Amino acid sequence: MPSYNLYMGCSVPANYPNYEAAMLKVAKELGMELEYMEGVACCGSPNLRAIDFMGWLTVNARTIAIAEKNGHDIVTPCNGCFASLKDVYHHLKHDDAHKKQVNAVLKKEGLEFKGISKPRHFVEALYSDIGIEEIQKKITKPLDGVGIAIHYGCHVLRPKDVTEFSPEIYQELVKVTGATVIDYPLWKQCCGATVLPVNEELAIRLARDKLKSMTEAGAVFATVACPACGNQLDLQQLGLKESYGEEYNLPVLLYPQILGLAMGMDEDDVGLSMNRVPAGSIIEHLTE
Amino acid sequence: MTEADEKDGPPVVLVDPIDMSKLDSEFRNEIKSMPYGDELNACFACSTCTAACPIANVWTYKPHQLIRMIILGMREEVLSSDEIWLCLTCFQCQERCPQKVRVTDIFFDCKNLAAEESKIPETIVGLAKTLMEKGQLYEVTADWEREDMDLEPAVPGLSTNEFKDIIKATRTGKIVGGEE
């Protein structure tokens, strides 16, 4: 049974307990042992990277160093945390001077960044370590081919030399549930979350463009694997009626919710009622 | 070109001339010495980055112009620009650059230099404060929602003091301290 250091970050536990719970449940069913990391806090987000590179480097190196005490990889359900951790991991592997500088600080806590425990996104670990074949065996209520648009999230796709993530990973994971992956023009585009603190109007426009592109291409549902993207695509829909006079009614599900349902869990197991745009209609697409 | 020519018809040049005496020739080296700045000089101003940027329409300086401005040494203009803070950090410019210039990463470098000079949007200073005071951006407020999902009400393993101590000693401490 593969074991992982589970790094939650701050957004999922605070805003998406349904994501956290659904992830833990599918992981358990599929034999992934996720253990909450001890003594960790925030990744700082891209905002910390922007204003305080060394601080951002150090806090994330610290998280990795804590994981290295047991040597298992880190998994996280958040694209932002993944990006911070993976970027720092990548950078410190290539920059000895910064590695020394960071380790001098970590030494006070008896920690050292070595670069053993790799930060990974939960969906990538699911795909690479469990595999589509094993997941397929657990699918008892496949979806009926309903169209789902994937919002991958920028920070898991790019920069690819750092993230080492490919879109096929997410596509295969959606297909195995029985759904059809909807190809849409703006699949690569940002949800707008990062610009929210400095220009809300612009952030809303980006979310709206994304939703428009998805629905026009025929998506009945959308899926994300990031709390910030979830906020933008799910929560922001509620305000679009006022700002744009547009209503999309596109339910946005966190990926483990879809997988969990296809594995036979019920809607309470995956916290479907917590999704902002009502997502209950996905139940009608499950087949026995 | 004579002065008389300039007054007649549309301007021959569409951008204002650059005042060479105001350029900081060291700026490019400063960026090049920062993380991911190595490939800066490879830019040949094809503007593919601008074509890839989903918000370039709202930028006065487009991504390719900012890179050009860095190379030319327009330090003040770049570090005071709103654009570096509007960057979505979506990395689409960087992904498509045929010259492998790490455009988004370089804008992160610019933001760090701007931050060192206290040129930071108020809202971002606010986030820095939150990070330093709480050790995280979001705190669990609806613990009943967690309990509904059979999760522990408080996040297991969360410990924020070490995080706070680290960023208090780095630039965040200065930024937040300077505000008080």
XYZ file of C-alpha atoms in Angstrom:
468
model
C 0.000 0.000 0.000
C 1.600 3.295 -1.053
C 1.957 5.802 1.805
C 2.034 9.567 1.496
C 2.491 12.677 3.567
C -0.786 14.529 3.192
C -0.315 18.279 2.938
C -3.691 20.013 3.126
C -2.701 23.660 2.945
C -5.236 26.130 4.288
C -7.910 26.579 1.637
C -9.242 23.034 1.289
C -9.769 22.435 5.044
C -11.370 25.853 5.500
C -13.471 26.084 2.367
C -13.846 22.612 0.882
C -14.330 19.943 3.545
C -16.308 18.026 0.916
C -13.151 17.854 -1.237
C -11.041 16.746 1.718
C -13.518 14.056 2.772
C -14.129 12.743 -0.740
C -10.389 12.535 -1.349
C -9.792 10.624 1.886
C -12.585 8.190 1.088
C -11.563 7.362 -2.473
C -7.935 7.101 -1.373
C -8.885 4.604 1.312
C -10.945 2.518 -1.106
C -8.076 2.479 -3.575
C -5.413 1.612 -1.020
C -3.576 4.922 -0.781
C -2.454 5.630 2.732
C -2.668 9.380 3.339
C -1.273 10.634 6.617
C -1.813 14.262 7.668
C 1.541 16.011 8.048
C 2.504 17.150 11.533
C 3.645 20.689 12.303
C 2.998 22.325 8.950
C 1.144 25.516 7.996
C 0.518 27.454 4.791
C 2.468 27.331 1.487
C 2.275 31.120 1.354
C 0.641 31.076 -2.108
C 2.008 32.833 -5.203
C 1.549 36.085 -3.263
C 4.331 35.172 -0.876
C 6.534 34.147 -3.791
C 5.886 37.575 -5.314
C 6.884 39.658 -2.330
C 9.248 37.466 -0.338
C 11.032 34.841 -2.391
C 13.346 33.689 0.399
C 10.509 33.410 2.905
C 8.461 31.411 0.403
C 11.442 29.190 -0.339
C 12.102 28.538 3.321
C 8.566 27.719 4.466
C 8.068 25.277 1.614
C 11.508 23.726 2.026
C 10.545 23.230 5.663
C 7.393 21.346 4.690
C 9.386 19.119 2.354
C 12.030 18.585 5.032
C 9.347 17.434 7.494
C 8.112 14.926 4.923
C 11.639 13.684 4.468
C 11.706 12.438 8.041
C 9.723 9.435 6.814
C 10.834 9.730 3.197
C 7.384 9.371 1.678
C 6.246 11.699 -1.079
C 3.931 14.611 -0.326
C 0.470 14.738 -1.852
C -1.802 17.742 -1.814
C -5.300 18.404 -3.198
C -4.521 22.071 -3.961
C -2.912 23.343 -7.165
C -1.524 26.367 -5.335
C 0.163 24.301 -2.647
C 1.378 21.866 -5.278
C 2.892 24.695 -7.315
C 4.645 26.229 -4.314
C 6.029 22.953 -3.032
C 7.028 21.577 -6.415
C 8.579 24.824 -7.558
C 10.640 25.092 -4.384
C 11.634 21.425 -4.659
C 12.709 21.993 -8.272
C 14.528 25.230 -7.491
C 16.465 23.896 -4.517
C 17.529 20.848 -6.491
C 19.153 23.219 -8.970
C 20.443 25.983 -6.709
C 23.013 24.937 -4.128
C 23.509 28.433 -2.729
C 19.815 28.803 -1.897
C 19.706 25.259 -0.580
C 22.516 26.039 1.857
C 20.866 29.302 2.890
C 17.519 27.613 3.516
C 19.059 24.680 5.354
C 20.916 27.058 7.666
C 17.503 28.290 8.833
C 15.941 24.830 9.000
C 18.841 23.521 11.063
C 17.486 25.393 14.096
C 14.545 22.992 14.033
C 16.756 20.005 13.314
C 15.446 19.841 9.770
C 17.201 19.594 6.423
C 15.955 19.822 2.853
C 17.489 16.964 0.911
C 15.145 16.621 -2.041
C 13.936 13.079 -1.348
C 10.207 13.542 -0.791
C 8.631 14.729 -3.991
C 5.624 17.041 -3.834
C 2.789 15.669 -5.988
C -0.779 16.560 -6.762
C -3.282 14.053 -5.425
C -4.735 13.306 -8.868
C -1.284 12.590 -10.303
C -0.479 10.166 -7.491
C -3.832 8.491 -8.048
C -3.092 8.104 -11.739
C 0.563 7.106 -11.509
C 0.617 4.921 -8.401
C -2.832 3.299 -8.405
C -3.436 3.431 -12.136
C -6.472 3.479 -14.377
C -6.756 -0.313 -14.448
C -7.099 -0.620 -10.675
C -9.466 2.334 -10.494
C -11.609 0.769 -13.231
C -12.103 -2.321 -11.045
C -13.714 -0.183 -8.353
C -16.178 1.601 -10.627
C -19.586 0.173 -9.810
C -21.834 3.013 -10.979
C -20.239 4.442 -14.088
C -21.487 7.716 -15.504
C -23.560 7.464 -18.658
C -21.166 9.300 -20.974
C -22.282 12.724 -19.794
C -20.002 15.561 -20.910
C -17.593 16.939 -18.333
C -15.242 19.850 -18.973
C -11.957 19.673 -17.093
C -10.427 22.810 -15.679
C -6.892 21.598 -15.027
C -5.651 24.740 -13.338
C -2.576 26.635 -14.477
C -0.341 25.699 -11.609
C -0.564 21.994 -12.210
C 0.009 22.282 -15.982
C 2.685 24.943 -16.137
C 5.607 25.404 -16.167
C 5.769 21.824 -17.337
C 9.478 21.322 -16.631
C 8.633 22.053 -12.992
C 5.188 20.464 -12.574
C 5.821 17.356 -14.708
C 2.064 17.050 -15.129
C 0.291 16.285 -18.393
C -3.391 16.925 -19.241
C -3.852 13.260 -20.186
C -3.617 12.334 -16.513
C -6.782 14.212 -15.663
C -8.524 13.170 -18.900
C -7.953 9.475 -18.212
C -9.179 9.886 -14.647
C -12.421 11.453 -15.864
C -12.901 8.891 -18.643
C -12.566 5.967 -16.254
C -15.673 7.196 -14.418
C -17.669 6.720 -17.635
C -17.937 10.411 -18.456
C -17.010 12.009 -21.758
C -14.284 14.629 -21.643
C -15.453 17.820 -23.353
C -12.860 19.530 -25.475
C -13.348 23.298 -25.277
C -11.428 26.240 -26.744
C -10.321 27.863 -23.481
C -9.149 24.661 -21.786
C -5.746 26.141 -21.039
C -7.016 29.448 -19.729
C -6.682 30.678 -16.169
C -9.689 30.796 -13.807
C -8.629 34.244 -12.622
C -8.120 33.359 -8.961
C -4.642 34.869 -8.641
C -5.725 38.322 -9.764
C -8.712 38.431 -7.409
C -6.903 40.474 -4.714
C -5.812 43.191 -7.159
C -8.609 43.334 -9.750
C -11.871 41.599 -8.954
C -13.628 42.643 -12.122
C -10.909 41.110 -14.245
C -10.976 37.929 -12.170
C -14.703 37.611 -12.727
C -14.315 38.153 -16.445
C -11.834 35.295 -16.636
C -14.113 32.931 -14.735
C -17.018 33.934 -16.941
C -15.044 33.378 -20.166
C -14.110 29.954 -18.951
C -17.687 28.978 -18.072
C -18.960 30.311 -21.392
C -16.378 28.323 -23.312
C -17.224 25.134 -21.411
C -20.986 25.352 -21.761
C -20.872 26.385 -25.427
C -18.798 23.282 -26.132
C -21.521 21.136 -24.578
C -20.308 20.515 -21.035
C -23.030 19.439 -18.599
C -20.630 19.419 -15.640
C -17.184 20.791 -14.939
C -14.494 19.394 -12.703
C -11.589 20.970 -10.837
C -8.928 19.708 -8.450
C -8.105 22.988 -6.746
C -9.950 25.095 -4.158
C -9.022 28.426 -5.759
C -10.234 27.288 -9.179
C -13.312 25.886 -7.442
C -14.071 29.282 -5.923
C -13.746 30.981 -9.255
C -15.812 28.582 -11.336
C -18.420 27.473 -8.809
C -18.923 30.321 -6.322
C -18.443 33.135 -8.835
C -21.253 31.740 -11.005
C -23.714 32.984 -8.423
C -22.666 36.595 -9.063
C -22.611 36.419 -12.857
C -26.334 36.940 -13.145
C -25.830 40.417 -11.791
C -22.496 41.354 -13.394
C -23.042 39.838 -16.819
C -26.758 39.052 -16.915
C -25.754 35.470 -17.628
C -26.689 32.238 -15.934
C -24.639 29.121 -16.578
C -25.971 26.644 -14.034
C -22.904 24.531 -14.641
C -22.272 22.317 -11.602
C -18.584 22.206 -10.713
C -17.414 19.058 -8.926
C -14.135 18.370 -7.218
C -12.674 15.351 -8.979
C -12.830 12.918 -6.021
C -16.553 13.642 -5.759
C -17.116 12.307 -9.281
C -14.848 9.329 -8.726
C -16.449 8.572 -5.361
C -19.945 8.565 -6.828
C -18.843 6.296 -9.679
C -17.328 3.996 -7.040
C -20.738 3.668 -5.421
C -20.544 6.269 -2.669
C -23.641 8.287 -1.988
C -24.023 12.024 -2.285
C -23.527 12.652 1.435
C -20.264 10.705 1.393
C -18.838 13.196 -1.077
C -20.593 16.258 0.366
C -22.459 17.110 -2.810
C -24.811 19.497 -1.028
C -21.852 21.808 -0.228
C -21.224 22.642 -3.887
C -22.444 26.172 -4.571
C -24.105 25.539 -7.914
C -26.475 22.613 -7.178
C -24.692 19.485 -8.381
C -27.242 16.848 -7.363
C -28.222 16.230 -10.984
C -25.060 14.181 -11.462
C -26.817 11.349 -9.598
C -29.186 10.973 -12.573
C -26.196 10.157 -14.750
C -24.968 7.239 -12.667
C -25.781 3.829 -14.097
C -26.019 0.573 -12.152
C 13.362 64.230 -39.729
C 12.724 67.960 -39.343
C 10.334 69.552 -36.888
C 8.106 70.571 -39.772
C 7.725 66.909 -40.786
C 6.534 65.945 -37.299
C 3.619 68.335 -37.396
C 2.224 67.095 -40.679
C 0.149 63.897 -40.839
C 0.418 60.853 -38.538
C 3.617 60.434 -36.528
C 6.364 58.437 -38.153
C 7.059 56.635 -34.889
C 4.139 55.372 -32.833
C 5.877 55.201 -29.477
C 7.668 57.909 -27.567
C 11.433 57.907 -27.927
C 13.270 56.350 -24.999
C 15.427 58.714 -22.986
C 18.726 56.842 -22.981
C 20.104 58.845 -20.067
C 17.416 57.412 -17.792
C 18.196 53.790 -18.528
C 19.735 51.571 -15.905
C 22.077 49.280 -17.790
C 22.557 47.088 -14.728
C 18.869 46.199 -14.473
C 19.095 43.327 -16.911
C 22.007 41.826 -15.035
C 20.107 42.193 -11.811
C 17.214 40.177 -13.279
C 19.561 37.692 -14.930
C 21.163 36.947 -11.577
C 17.781 36.145 -10.042
C 16.051 32.749 -10.134
C 15.016 31.816 -13.680
C 16.422 35.011 -15.188
C 19.162 33.276 -17.243
C 17.369 33.268 -20.583
C 16.296 36.913 -20.475
C 18.609 38.047 -23.271
C 17.278 35.424 -25.648
C 14.099 37.463 -26.159
C 13.749 38.591 -29.773
C 10.505 40.465 -29.159
C 8.283 38.214 -31.261
C 5.390 38.993 -28.886
C 4.196 35.396 -28.711
C 3.971 35.932 -24.945
C 1.569 38.802 -25.518
C -0.532 36.699 -27.877
C -0.720 34.004 -25.192
C -1.662 36.366 -22.355
C -5.409 36.284 -21.615
C -5.339 39.765 -20.110
C -2.827 41.575 -22.330
C -5.708 43.744 -23.554
C -5.849 45.498 -20.187
C -2.086 45.944 -19.935
C -0.591 49.273 -21.003
C 2.802 47.592 -21.245
C 2.332 44.203 -22.918
C 4.369 41.212 -21.713
C 6.870 41.379 -24.598
C 7.313 45.102 -23.995
C 8.030 44.540 -20.316
C 10.716 42.006 -21.186
C 12.135 44.473 -23.685
C 12.023 47.218 -21.070
C 13.983 45.040 -18.667
C 16.645 44.401 -21.287
C 16.847 48.103 -22.096
C 17.101 49.050 -18.421
C 13.778 50.782 -17.815
C 13.948 49.773 -14.181
C 11.714 52.452 -12.727
C 8.908 51.925 -15.263
C 8.928 48.146 -14.857
C 9.055 48.089 -11.069
C 6.359 50.761 -10.733
C 4.047 49.144 -13.257
C 0.654 47.752 -12.321
C 1.167 45.016 -14.871
C 3.593 42.944 -12.809
C 0.939 42.708 -10.089
C -1.885 41.990 -12.525
C 0.009 38.998 -13.904
C -2.196 35.948 -13.436
C 0.864 33.752 -13.062
C -0.852 31.366 -15.455
C 2.470 30.714 -17.230
C 0.896 30.680 -20.701
C 3.429 33.261 -21.951
C 6.279 31.225 -20.593
C 4.950 27.962 -22.007
C 4.801 29.394 -25.507
C 8.001 31.425 -25.609
C 10.027 30.041 -28.550
C 13.187 31.359 -26.916
C 12.534 29.693 -23.551
C 12.472 33.004 -21.706
C 10.834 32.347 -18.337
C 8.512 35.305 -18.682
C 6.201 34.591 -15.729
C 9.098 33.646 -13.470
C 10.868 36.890 -14.448
C 7.768 38.873 -13.483
C 7.975 37.158 -10.077
C 11.569 38.427 -9.846
C 10.363 41.936 -10.736
C 7.731 41.790 -8.008
C 10.393 40.848 -5.477
C 12.523 43.808 -6.521
C 9.484 46.094 -6.352
C 8.637 44.662 -2.924
C 12.163 45.418 -1.723
C 11.425 49.049 -2.586
C 8.019 48.878 -0.887
C 6.144 49.174 -4.181
C 3.401 46.702 -3.325
C -0.371 47.027 -3.854
C -2.238 47.602 -0.593
C -4.260 44.410 -0.953
C -1.105 42.325 -1.256
C 0.339 43.998 1.857
C -2.932 42.949 3.505
C -2.327 39.339 2.505
C 1.219 39.559 3.866
C -0.209 40.740 7.174
C -2.669 37.858 7.257
C 0.144 35.412 6.569
C 2.313 36.840 9.318
C -0.419 37.113 11.925
C -2.268 33.874 11.239
C 0.317 31.718 9.523
C -2.189 30.907 6.804
C -4.475 32.645 4.336
C -7.652 30.820 5.320
C -8.729 29.711 8.763
C -11.367 27.125 9.492
C -14.466 29.032 10.568
C -17.215 26.563 9.694
C -15.985 23.609 11.719
C -19.499 22.153 11.735
C -19.112 21.639 7.982
C -15.999 19.598 8.685
C -17.815 17.597 11.323
C -20.654 16.982 8.881
C -18.091 15.356 6.644
C -16.687 13.275 9.546
C -13.502 15.321 9.562
C -11.781 16.588 12.678
C -13.007 20.140 13.392
C -9.457 21.497 13.488
C -7.031 20.652 10.698
C -4.865 17.762 11.911
C -1.184 18.593 12.225
C -1.568 22.333 11.690
C 1.109 24.392 13.440
C 1.578 28.001 12.403
C 4.219 29.411 14.769
C 7.216 28.132 12.823
C 5.804 29.560 9.595
C 5.236 32.925 11.242
C 8.761 32.974 12.701
C 10.315 32.246 9.312
C 8.544 34.997 7.395
C 8.928 37.464 10.227
C 12.688 37.179 9.696
C 12.526 37.538 5.912
C 11.123 40.337 3.754
C 7.522 39.834 4.850
C 8.527 40.967 8.321
C 9.932 44.175 6.886
C 6.890 44.786 4.693
C 4.399 44.262 7.470
C 6.566 45.900 10.127
C 7.049 48.948 7.938
C 3.304 49.332 7.672
C 2.668 49.550 11.338
